[in-house]
PDB file of C-alpha atoms and ligand atoms in Angstrom:
ATOM      1  CA  MET A  55       6.959 -20.652   9.769  1.00  0.00           C
ATOM      2  CA  THR A  56       8.786 -17.975   7.774  1.00  0.00           C
ATOM      3  CA  ASP A  57       8.450 -19.269   4.224  1.00  0.00           C
ATOM      4  CA  ALA A  58       5.553 -18.849   1.852  1.00  0.00           C
ATOM      5  CA  PRO A  59       5.701 -20.509  -1.574  1.00  0.00           C
ATOM      6  CA  THR A  60       6.835 -17.987  -4.182  1.00  0.00           C
ATOM      7  CA  PRO A  61       3.973 -17.424  -6.622  1.00  0.00           C
ATOM      8  CA  ALA A  62       4.843 -18.587 -10.162  1.00  0.00           C
ATOM      9  CA  ASP A  63       4.257 -15.175 -11.713  1.00  0.00           C
ATOM     10  CA  PRO A  64       4.340 -12.595  -8.924  1.00  0.00           C
ATOM     11  CA  VAL A  65       3.291  -9.015  -9.527  1.00  0.00           C
ATOM     12  CA  ILE A  66       5.582  -7.873  -6.695  1.00  0.00           C
ATOM     13  CA  ARG A  67       8.908  -9.505  -5.896  1.00  0.00           C
ATOM     14  CA  PHE A  68      11.709  -8.417  -3.590  1.00  0.00           C
ATOM     15  CA  ALA A  69      14.812 -10.607  -3.905  1.00  0.00           C
ATOM     16  CA  GLY A  70      17.727 -10.004  -1.538  1.00  0.00           C
ATOM     17  CA  VAL A  71      16.809  -6.356  -1.014  1.00  0.00           C
ATOM     18  CA  THR A  72      18.831  -4.412   1.528  1.00  0.00           C
ATOM     19  CA  LYS A  73      17.712  -0.993   2.697  1.00  0.00           C
ATOM     20  CA  ARG A  74      19.767   1.175   5.016  1.00  0.00           C
ATOM     21  CA  PHE A  75      19.194   4.600   6.493  1.00  0.00           C
ATOM     22  CA  GLY A  76      22.776   5.609   7.317  1.00  0.00           C
ATOM     23  CA  PRO A  77      24.023   3.085   9.876  1.00  0.00           C
ATOM     24  CA  LEU A  78      20.539   1.587  10.381  1.00  0.00           C
ATOM     25  CA  THR A  79      19.765  -1.502   8.299  1.00  0.00           C
ATOM     26  CA  VAL A  80      15.993  -1.665   7.976  1.00  0.00           C
ATOM     27  CA  LEU A  81      15.728  -4.511   5.421  1.00  0.00           C
ATOM     28  CA  ASP A  82      18.484  -7.099   5.251  1.00  0.00           C
ATOM     29  CA  ASP A  83      18.512  -9.488   2.276  1.00  0.00           C
ATOM     30  CA  PHE A  84      14.727  -9.241   2.143  1.00  0.00           C
ATOM     31  CA  ASP A  85      12.689 -11.701   0.027  1.00  0.00           C
ATOM     32  CA  PHE A  86       8.979 -11.285  -0.508  1.00  0.00           C
ATOM     33  CA  ALA A  87       6.518 -11.964  -3.332  1.00  0.00           C
ATOM     34  CA  VAL A  88       2.859 -11.217  -3.963  1.00  0.00           C
ATOM     35  CA  ALA A  89       0.697 -12.999  -6.552  1.00  0.00           C
ATOM     36  CA  PRO A  90      -1.630 -11.096  -8.883  1.00  0.00           C
ATOM     37  CA  GLY A  91      -4.916 -10.393  -7.126  1.00  0.00           C
ATOM     38  CA  GLU A  92      -3.586 -11.358  -3.717  1.00  0.00           C
ATOM     39  CA  LYS A  93      -4.472  -9.229  -0.662  1.00  0.00           C
ATOM     40  CA  VAL A  94      -1.534  -9.181   1.727  1.00  0.00           C
ATOM     41  CA  THR A  95      -1.329  -7.344   5.038  1.00  0.00           C
ATOM     42  CA  LEU A  96       1.880  -6.440   6.847  1.00  0.00           C
ATOM     43  CA  ILE A  97       1.558  -6.247  10.609  1.00  0.00           C
ATOM     44  CA  GLY A  98       4.192  -5.826  13.298  1.00  0.00           C
ATOM     45  CA  PRO A  99       5.762  -3.494  15.826  1.00  0.00           C
ATOM     46  CA  SER A 100       6.418   0.150  15.120  1.00  0.00           C
ATOM     47  CA  GLY A 101       9.740   0.642  13.322  1.00  0.00           C
ATOM     48  CA  SER A 102       9.954  -2.931  11.994  1.00  0.00           C
ATOM     49  CA  GLY A 103      10.134  -1.757   8.351  1.00  0.00           C
ATOM     50  CA  LYS A 104       6.569  -2.222   7.047  1.00  0.00           C
ATOM     51  CA  SER A 105       6.143   1.262   5.563  1.00  0.00           C
ATOM     52  CA  THR A 106       9.651   1.114   4.125  1.00  0.00           C
ATOM     53  CA  VAL A 107       8.571  -1.870   1.998  1.00  0.00           C
ATOM     54  CA  LEU A 108       5.697   0.178   0.538  1.00  0.00           C
ATOM     55  CA  ARG A 109       7.846   3.257   0.035  1.00  0.00           C
ATOM     56  CA  ILE A 110      10.503   1.265  -1.842  1.00  0.00           C
ATOM     57  CA  LEU A 111       7.778  -0.190  -4.073  1.00  0.00           C
ATOM     58  CA  MET A 112       6.479   3.287  -4.816  1.00  0.00           C
ATOM     59  CA  THR A 113      10.075   4.419  -5.535  1.00  0.00           C
ATOM     60  CA  LEU A 114       9.812   6.942  -2.729  1.00  0.00           C
ATOM     61  CA  GLU A 115      12.892   5.341  -1.116  1.00  0.00           C
ATOM     62  CA  PRO A 116      16.056   4.137  -2.829  1.00  0.00           C
ATOM     63  CA  PHE A 117      17.525   0.772  -1.793  1.00  0.00           C
ATOM     64  CA  GLN A 118      21.140  -0.351  -1.628  1.00  0.00           C
ATOM     65  CA  GLU A 119      21.167  -3.943  -2.883  1.00  0.00           C
ATOM     66  CA  GLY A 120      18.998  -6.549  -4.497  1.00  0.00           C
ATOM     67  CA  THR A 121      16.271  -6.886  -7.104  1.00  0.00           C
ATOM     68  CA  LEU A 122      12.787  -5.491  -7.150  1.00  0.00           C
ATOM     69  CA  GLU A 123      10.200  -6.612  -9.693  1.00  0.00           C
ATOM     70  CA  LEU A 124       6.962  -4.810 -10.089  1.00  0.00           C
ATOM     71  CA  ALA A 125       4.288  -5.509 -12.697  1.00  0.00           C
ATOM     72  CA  GLY A 126       6.849  -7.198 -14.942  1.00  0.00           C
ATOM     73  CA  ILE A 127       9.469  -4.438 -14.630  1.00  0.00           C
ATOM     74  CA  ALA A 128      12.699  -5.438 -12.864  1.00  0.00           C
ATOM     75  CA  TYR A 129      15.142  -3.156 -11.065  1.00  0.00           C
ATOM     76  CA  HIS A 130      18.465  -4.539  -9.996  1.00  0.00           C
ATOM     77  CA  GLN A 131      20.937  -2.845  -7.718  1.00  0.00           C
ATOM     78  CA  PRO A 132      24.318  -4.578  -7.549  1.00  0.00           C
ATOM     79  CA  LYS A 133      26.117  -4.648  -4.206  1.00  0.00           C
ATOM     80  CA  GLY A 134      28.454  -1.741  -3.518  1.00  0.00           C
ATOM     81  CA  ARG A 135      27.041   0.651  -6.136  1.00  0.00           C
ATOM     82  CA  GLY A 136      25.357   3.116  -3.795  1.00  0.00           C
ATOM     83  CA  ALA A 137      21.593   3.427  -3.642  1.00  0.00           C
ATOM     84  CA  PHE A 138      19.219   2.523  -6.476  1.00  0.00           C
ATOM     85  CA  ARG A 139      17.292   5.539  -7.700  1.00  0.00           C
ATOM     86  CA  ALA A 140      14.675   5.108 -10.351  1.00  0.00           C
ATOM     87  CA  SER A 141      15.027   7.015 -13.620  1.00  0.00           C
ATOM     88  CA  GLU A 142      12.237   9.297 -14.795  1.00  0.00           C
ATOM     89  CA  GLN A 143      11.068   6.554 -17.168  1.00  0.00           C
ATOM     90  CA  HIS A 144      10.983   3.988 -14.347  1.00  0.00           C
ATOM     91  CA  LEU A 145       9.086   6.421 -12.166  1.00  0.00           C
ATOM     92  CA  ARG A 146       6.450   6.925 -14.837  1.00  0.00           C
ATOM     93  CA  GLN A 147       6.056   3.173 -15.360  1.00  0.00           C
ATOM     94  CA  ILE A 148       5.749   2.516 -11.649  1.00  0.00           C
ATOM     95  CA  ARG A 149       3.282   5.317 -11.059  1.00  0.00           C
ATOM     96  CA  THR A 150       1.053   3.988 -13.852  1.00  0.00           C
ATOM     97  CA  HIS A 151       0.936   0.500 -12.376  1.00  0.00           C
ATOM     98  CA  VAL A 152       0.972   1.223  -8.661  1.00  0.00           C
ATOM     99  CA  GLY A 153      -1.311   3.423  -6.566  1.00  0.00           C
ATOM    100  CA  MET A 154      -0.725   4.339  -2.956  1.00  0.00           C
ATOM    101  CA  VAL A 155      -3.080   5.567  -0.269  1.00  0.00           C
ATOM    102  CA  PHE A 156      -1.207   7.393   2.476  1.00  0.00           C
ATOM    103  CA  GLN A 157      -1.967   7.931   6.136  1.00  0.00           C
ATOM    104  CA  SER A 158      -2.289  11.678   5.556  1.00  0.00           C
ATOM    105  CA  PHE A 159      -4.606  11.648   2.450  1.00  0.00           C
ATOM    106  CA  ASN A 160      -2.307  13.994   0.448  1.00  0.00           C
ATOM    107  CA  LEU A 161      -5.128  15.520  -1.641  1.00  0.00           C
ATOM    108  CA  PHE A 162      -4.444  18.675  -3.649  1.00  0.00           C
ATOM    109  CA  PRO A 163      -6.049  21.329  -1.397  1.00  0.00           C
ATOM    110  CA  HIS A 164      -6.664  23.860  -4.175  1.00  0.00           C
ATOM    111  CA  MET A 165      -8.561  21.373  -6.369  1.00  0.00           C
ATOM    112  CA  SER A 166     -12.155  20.193  -6.082  1.00  0.00           C
ATOM    113  CA  VAL A 167     -12.832  16.550  -5.278  1.00  0.00           C
ATOM    114  CA  LEU A 168     -13.601  15.808  -8.945  1.00  0.00           C
ATOM    115  CA  ARG A 169     -10.450  17.568 -10.127  1.00  0.00           C
ATOM    116  CA  ASN A 170      -8.357  15.620  -7.591  1.00  0.00           C
ATOM    117  CA  VAL A 171      -9.615  12.386  -9.147  1.00  0.00           C
ATOM    118  CA  VAL A 172      -9.341  13.376 -12.844  1.00  0.00           C
ATOM    119  CA  GLU A 173      -5.943  15.082 -12.672  1.00  0.00           C
ATOM    120  CA  ALA A 174      -3.580  12.081 -12.907  1.00  0.00           C
ATOM    121  CA  PRO A 175      -5.573  10.152 -15.551  1.00  0.00           C
ATOM    122  CA  MET A 176      -5.562  13.286 -17.729  1.00  0.00           C
ATOM    123  CA  VAL A 177      -1.964  14.355 -17.125  1.00  0.00           C
ATOM    124  CA  VAL A 178      -0.229  10.968 -16.805  1.00  0.00           C
ATOM    125  CA  LEU A 179      -2.423   8.710 -18.949  1.00  0.00           C
ATOM    126  CA  GLY A 180      -3.511  11.399 -21.413  1.00  0.00           C
ATOM    127  CA  LEU A 181      -7.239  10.666 -21.017  1.00  0.00           C
ATOM    128  CA  ALA A 182      -9.699  13.163 -22.483  1.00  0.00           C
ATOM    129  CA  ARG A 183     -11.479  15.213 -19.798  1.00  0.00           C
ATOM    130  CA  VAL A 184     -14.870  13.686 -20.561  1.00  0.00           C
ATOM    131  CA  GLU A 185     -13.520  10.152 -20.176  1.00  0.00           C
ATOM    132  CA  ALA A 186     -11.589  10.977 -16.992  1.00  0.00           C
ATOM    133  CA  GLU A 187     -14.693  12.617 -15.519  1.00  0.00           C
ATOM    134  CA  CYS A 188     -16.858   9.596 -16.345  1.00  0.00           C
ATOM    135  CA  ARG A 189     -14.346   7.379 -14.567  1.00  0.00           C
ATOM    136  CA  ALA A 190     -14.190   9.765 -11.597  1.00  0.00           C
ATOM    137  CA  VAL A 191     -17.965  10.002 -11.258  1.00  0.00           C
ATOM    138  CA  ASP A 192     -18.227   6.185 -11.122  1.00  0.00           C
ATOM    139  CA  LEU A 193     -15.483   5.964  -8.525  1.00  0.00           C
ATOM    140  CA  LEU A 194     -16.913   8.755  -6.372  1.00  0.00           C
ATOM    141  CA  ARG A 195     -20.226   6.884  -6.420  1.00  0.00           C
ATOM    142  CA  MET A 196     -18.402   3.719  -5.364  1.00  0.00           C
ATOM    143  CA  VAL A 197     -16.833   5.446  -2.333  1.00  0.00           C
ATOM    144  CA  GLY A 198     -20.169   7.106  -1.454  1.00  0.00           C
ATOM    145  CA  LEU A 199     -19.180  10.680  -2.314  1.00  0.00           C
ATOM    146  CA  SER A 200     -21.197  11.528  -5.439  1.00  0.00           C
ATOM    147  CA  ASP A 201     -22.656  14.571  -3.701  1.00  0.00           C
ATOM    148  CA  LYS A 202     -19.226  15.994  -2.779  1.00  0.00           C
ATOM    149  CA  LYS A 203     -17.629  16.224  -6.208  1.00  0.00           C
ATOM    150  CA  ASP A 204     -17.582  20.028  -6.246  1.00  0.00           C
ATOM    151  CA  HIS A 205     -16.362  20.394  -2.653  1.00  0.00           C
ATOM    152  CA  TYR A 206     -12.765  21.148  -1.683  1.00  0.00           C
ATOM    153  CA  PRO A 207     -10.752  18.873   0.630  1.00  0.00           C
ATOM    154  CA  SER A 208     -10.967  21.383   3.509  1.00  0.00           C
ATOM    155  CA  GLN A 209     -14.783  21.040   3.407  1.00  0.00           C
ATOM    156  CA  LEU A 210     -14.604  17.270   3.994  1.00  0.00           C
ATOM    157  CA  SER A 211     -14.077  15.121   7.061  1.00  0.00           C
ATOM    158  CA  GLY A 212     -10.885  13.063   7.291  1.00  0.00           C
ATOM    159  CA  GLY A 213     -12.817   9.905   6.422  1.00  0.00           C
ATOM    160  CA  GLN A 214     -14.296  11.557   3.336  1.00  0.00           C
ATOM    161  CA  GLN A 215     -10.868  12.861   2.287  1.00  0.00           C
ATOM    162  CA  GLN A 216      -9.429   9.397   2.580  1.00  0.00           C
ATOM    163  CA  ARG A 217     -12.253   7.978   0.461  1.00  0.00           C
ATOM    164  CA  VAL A 218     -11.440  10.592  -2.208  1.00  0.00           C
ATOM    165  CA  ALA A 219      -7.791   9.515  -1.988  1.00  0.00           C
ATOM    166  CA  ILE A 220      -8.872   5.907  -2.632  1.00  0.00           C
ATOM    167  CA  ALA A 221     -10.978   6.996  -5.637  1.00  0.00           C
ATOM    168  CA  ARG A 222      -8.033   9.031  -6.902  1.00  0.00           C
ATOM    169  CA  ALA A 223      -5.682   6.048  -6.673  1.00  0.00           C
ATOM    170  CA  LEU A 224      -8.208   3.783  -8.433  1.00  0.00           C
ATOM    171  CA  ALA A 225      -8.731   6.296 -11.248  1.00  0.00           C
ATOM    172  CA  MET A 226      -5.323   5.288 -12.637  1.00  0.00           C
ATOM    173  CA  ARG A 227      -6.561   1.654 -12.844  1.00  0.00           C
ATOM    174  CA  PRO A 228      -3.418   0.413 -11.122  1.00  0.00           C
ATOM    175  CA  ARG A 229      -2.442  -3.259 -11.008  1.00  0.00           C
ATOM    176  CA  VAL A 230      -1.292  -2.856  -7.429  1.00  0.00           C
ATOM    177  CA  LEU A 231      -2.750  -0.701  -4.681  1.00  0.00           C
ATOM    178  CA  LEU A 232      -0.708   0.036  -1.561  1.00  0.00           C
ATOM    179  CA  PHE A 233      -2.270   1.243   1.690  1.00  0.00           C
ATOM    180  CA  ASP A 234       0.026   2.717   4.335  1.00  0.00           C
ATOM    181  CA  GLU A 235      -1.925   2.835   7.608  1.00  0.00           C
ATOM    182  CA  PRO A 236      -4.922   4.417   5.855  1.00  0.00           C
ATOM    183  CA  THR A 237      -6.901   4.998   9.052  1.00  0.00           C
ATOM    184  CA  SER A 238      -4.173   6.069  11.476  1.00  0.00           C
ATOM    185  CA  ALA A 239      -4.840   9.790  11.071  1.00  0.00           C
ATOM    186  CA  LEU A 240      -8.617   9.468  11.502  1.00  0.00           C
ATOM    187  CA  ASP A 241     -10.847  10.084  14.481  1.00  0.00           C
ATOM    188  CA  PRO A 242     -12.097   6.703  15.723  1.00  0.00           C
ATOM    189  CA  GLN A 243     -15.664   7.338  14.561  1.00  0.00           C
ATOM    190  CA  LEU A 244     -14.446   7.833  10.952  1.00  0.00           C
ATOM    191  CA  VAL A 245     -12.329   4.689  10.734  1.00  0.00           C
ATOM    192  CA  GLY A 246     -15.254   2.381   9.889  1.00  0.00           C
ATOM    193  CA  GLU A 247     -16.330   4.202   6.719  1.00  0.00           C
ATOM    194  CA  VAL A 248     -12.820   4.009   5.235  1.00  0.00           C
ATOM    195  CA  LEU A 249     -12.298   0.380   6.223  1.00  0.00           C
ATOM    196  CA  GLY A 250     -15.710  -0.389   4.684  1.00  0.00           C
ATOM    197  CA  VAL A 251     -14.609   0.977   1.303  1.00  0.00           C
ATOM    198  CA  ILE A 252     -11.313  -0.941   1.406  1.00  0.00           C
ATOM    199  CA  ARG A 253     -13.116  -4.108   2.523  1.00  0.00           C
ATOM    200  CA  SER A 254     -15.495  -3.906  -0.480  1.00  0.00           C
ATOM    201  CA  LEU A 255     -12.548  -3.345  -2.806  1.00  0.00           C
ATOM    202  CA  ALA A 256     -10.745  -6.353  -1.381  1.00  0.00           C
ATOM    203  CA  HIS A 257     -13.771  -8.614  -1.669  1.00  0.00           C
ATOM    204  CA  GLU A 258     -15.078  -7.454  -5.035  1.00  0.00           C
ATOM    205  CA  HIS A 259     -12.006  -6.685  -7.166  1.00  0.00           C
ATOM    206  CA  ASP A 260      -9.080  -8.699  -8.435  1.00  0.00           C
ATOM    207  CA  LEU A 261      -6.708  -5.809  -7.762  1.00  0.00           C
ATOM    208  CA  THR A 262      -3.497  -6.778  -5.961  1.00  0.00           C
ATOM    209  CA  MET A 263      -3.489  -5.094  -2.553  1.00  0.00           C
ATOM    210  CA  LEU A 264      -0.650  -4.686  -0.063  1.00  0.00           C
ATOM    211  CA  LEU A 265      -1.678  -3.088   3.205  1.00  0.00           C
ATOM    212  CA  VAL A 266       0.097  -1.890   6.330  1.00  0.00           C
ATOM    213  CA  THR A 267      -2.373  -1.552   9.171  1.00  0.00           C
ATOM    214  CA  HIS A 268      -2.677  -1.579  12.928  1.00  0.00           C
ATOM    215  CA  GLU A 269      -6.341  -2.619  12.637  1.00  0.00           C
ATOM    216  CA  MET A 270      -6.030  -6.316  13.415  1.00  0.00           C
ATOM    217  CA  ARG A 271      -9.678  -7.256  12.973  1.00  0.00           C
ATOM    218  CA  PHE A 272      -9.673  -5.578   9.583  1.00  0.00           C
ATOM    219  CA  ALA A 273      -6.442  -7.392   8.598  1.00  0.00           C
ATOM    220  CA  ARG A 274      -8.120 -10.643   9.490  1.00  0.00           C
ATOM    221  CA  GLU A 275     -11.195  -9.877   7.392  1.00  0.00           C
ATOM    222  CA  VAL A 276      -9.598  -8.621   4.173  1.00  0.00           C
ATOM    223  CA  SER A 277      -6.351 -10.544   3.793  1.00  0.00           C
ATOM    224  CA  ASP A 278      -5.516 -13.701   1.904  1.00  0.00           C
ATOM    225  CA  ARG A 279      -2.193 -13.646   3.740  1.00  0.00           C
ATOM    226  CA  VAL A 280      -0.899 -11.844   6.822  1.00  0.00           C
ATOM    227  CA  CYS A 281       2.840 -11.258   7.268  1.00  0.00           C
ATOM    228  CA  PHE A 282       4.202 -10.526  10.713  1.00  0.00           C
ATOM    229  CA  PHE A 283       7.189  -8.211  10.451  1.00  0.00           C
ATOM    230  CA  ASP A 284       9.877  -8.116  13.069  1.00  0.00           C
ATOM    231  CA  LYS A 285      13.134  -6.151  12.732  1.00  0.00           C
ATOM    232  CA  GLY A 286      12.995  -5.964   8.938  1.00  0.00           C
ATOM    233  CA  ARG A 287      12.152  -9.627   8.411  1.00  0.00           C
ATOM    234  CA  ILE A 288       8.971 -11.583   7.961  1.00  0.00           C
ATOM    235  CA  ALA A 289       9.083 -13.677  11.106  1.00  0.00           C
ATOM    236  CA  GLU A 290       5.856 -15.498  10.283  1.00  0.00           C
ATOM    237  CA  GLN A 291       3.213 -15.464   7.570  1.00  0.00           C
ATOM    238  CA  GLY A 292       0.134 -17.381   6.637  1.00  0.00           C
ATOM    239  CA  GLU A 293      -3.635 -17.330   6.349  1.00  0.00           C
ATOM    240  CA  PRO A 294      -5.188 -14.797   8.711  1.00  0.00           C
ATOM    241  CA  GLU A 295      -7.200 -17.365  10.655  1.00  0.00           C
ATOM    242  CA  ARG A 296      -4.056 -19.320  11.490  1.00  0.00           C
ATOM    243  CA  ILE A 297      -1.908 -16.295  12.305  1.00  0.00           C
ATOM    244  CA  PHE A 298      -4.530 -14.773  14.595  1.00  0.00           C
ATOM    245  CA  THR A 299      -5.688 -17.957  16.314  1.00  0.00           C
ATOM    246  CA  ASN A 300      -2.547 -20.047  16.362  1.00  0.00           C
ATOM    247  CA  PRO A 301       0.625 -17.973  15.860  1.00  0.00           C
ATOM    248  CA  GLU A 302       3.734 -20.136  15.908  1.00  0.00           C
ATOM    249  CA  HIS A 303       6.491 -17.569  16.398  1.00  0.00           C
ATOM    250  CA  PRO A 304       6.942 -16.265  19.966  1.00  0.00           C
ATOM    251  CA  ARG A 305       7.327 -12.689  18.675  1.00  0.00           C
ATOM    252  CA  THR A 306       4.008 -12.942  16.783  1.00  0.00           C
ATOM    253  CA  ARG A 307       2.283 -14.246  19.916  1.00  0.00           C
ATOM    254  CA  GLU A 308       3.779 -11.463  22.023  1.00  0.00           C
ATOM    255  CA  PHE A 309       2.802  -8.801  19.483  1.00  0.00           C
ATOM    256  CA  LEU A 310      -0.769 -10.045  19.069  1.00  0.00           C
ATOM    257  CA  GLN A 311      -1.215 -10.262  22.841  1.00  0.00           C
ATOM    258  CA  SER A 312      -0.143  -6.623  23.104  1.00  0.00           C
ATOM    259  CA  VAL A 313      -2.567  -5.351  20.469  1.00  0.00           C
ATOM    260  CA  LEU A 314      -5.638  -7.593  20.662  1.00  0.00           C
TER     261      LEU A 314
HETATM  262  N1  LIG B 168      13.773   8.748   6.215  1.00  0.00           N
HETATM  263  C1  LIG B 168      14.285   8.030   7.225  1.00  0.00           C
HETATM  264  N2  LIG B 168      15.488   8.331   7.751  1.00  0.00           N
HETATM  265  C2  LIG B 168      16.025   7.606   8.747  1.00  0.00           C
HETATM  266  N3  LIG B 168      15.418   6.530   9.318  1.00  0.00           N
HETATM  267  C3  LIG B 168      14.214   6.186   8.841  1.00  0.00           C
HETATM  268  C4  LIG B 168      13.576   6.918   7.777  1.00  0.00           C
HETATM  269  N4  LIG B 168      12.377   6.342   7.523  1.00  0.00           N
HETATM  270  C5  LIG B 168      12.265   5.299   8.378  1.00  0.00           C
HETATM  271  N5  LIG B 168      13.351   5.218   9.165  1.00  0.00           N
HETATM  272  C6  LIG B 168      13.604   4.206  10.200  1.00  0.00           C
HETATM  273  O1  LIG B 168      13.465   2.926   9.603  1.00  0.00           O
HETATM  274  C7  LIG B 168      12.851   2.016  10.513  1.00  0.00           C
HETATM  275  C8  LIG B 168      11.640   1.389   9.838  1.00  0.00           C
HETATM  276  O2  LIG B 168      10.646   2.384   9.668  1.00  0.00           O
HETATM  277  P1  LIG B 168       9.213   2.075   9.034  1.00  0.00           P
HETATM  278  O3  LIG B 168       8.474   3.357   8.980  1.00  0.00           O
HETATM  279  O4  LIG B 168       9.380   1.286   7.792  1.00  0.00           O
HETATM  280  O5  LIG B 168       8.602   1.120  10.159  1.00  0.00           O
HETATM  281  P2  LIG B 168       7.096   0.650  10.363  1.00  0.00           P
HETATM  282  O6  LIG B 168       7.161  -0.793  10.699  1.00  0.00           O
HETATM  283  O7  LIG B 168       6.269   1.048   9.193  1.00  0.00           O
HETATM  284  O8  LIG B 168       6.661   1.475  11.650  1.00  0.00           O
HETATM  285  P3  LIG B 168       5.232   2.158  12.039  1.00  0.00           P
HETATM  286  O9  LIG B 168       4.301   1.017  12.276  1.00  0.00           O
HETATM  287  O10 LIG B 168       5.553   2.941  13.262  1.00  0.00           O
HETATM  288  O11 LIG B 168       4.862   3.036  10.866  1.00  0.00           O
HETATM  289  C9  LIG B 168      12.533   2.806  11.776  1.00  0.00           C
HETATM  290  O12 LIG B 168      13.565   2.590  12.706  1.00  0.00           O
HETATM  291  C10 LIG B 168      12.542   4.230  11.295  1.00  0.00           C
HETATM  292  O13 LIG B 168      12.919   5.100  12.342  1.00  0.00           O
END
């Protein structure tokens, strides 16, 4: 089964999006929509285009054709006009509505944990320091790092750095939070603490979440919908229980057998 009903008022919508890297077509006439508050996980083989979807959403990658709608803002790229690149104004709008947690944390190394979390709300949203700090203190408590607010990233474990990165993304109060393999760079013993924070977020908040992960058990626990990606297409999607216990597409079965 490749089709999922399109939500009436999606917060994310790709319609006929084509993305090429030189001669390589990664997404071909790609359609995909996510409802507000939905938690959707993209799984699939390496190189199938999962991260590219997130990077296009975050405007980190231009695309060649199609329409992208994000939090009510639409971007259309007509065929044959080169690659869509967002204007400065678009970039600002996107970055206010969408947060992204990367594999490699990407914290500012010269800033304390607290400063990492308050920086964007102050600079981008114009929040007063006292308000941004209040927000940051709450979020650092939520990710279990209240006692590390004056530390620098180099003084933290990878798992702690990633939890700061999650707090930093949440400090912007985004409508959509993207996770690109958030535990891939971590030592195995640190994976659980990061997944725990994301799991609580997924279960306790109405934030829209789109995740790329190789952690299948985690995908099963947190997702409303799992999409199996194969060669730039969603070969199969559905509720996690069904996808993991009774996959219909041969490629999904083959993939799950190789990773479970
Ligand atoms: N900047 C780039 N330049 C050229 N090719 C790229 C670039 N970024 C990605 N690709 C190619 O696009 C394809 C899709 O990559 P993408 O990272 O989206 O896959 P993925 O499914 O997320 O893989 P993984 O699970 O390994 O992260 C791959 O063949 C990759 O080599």
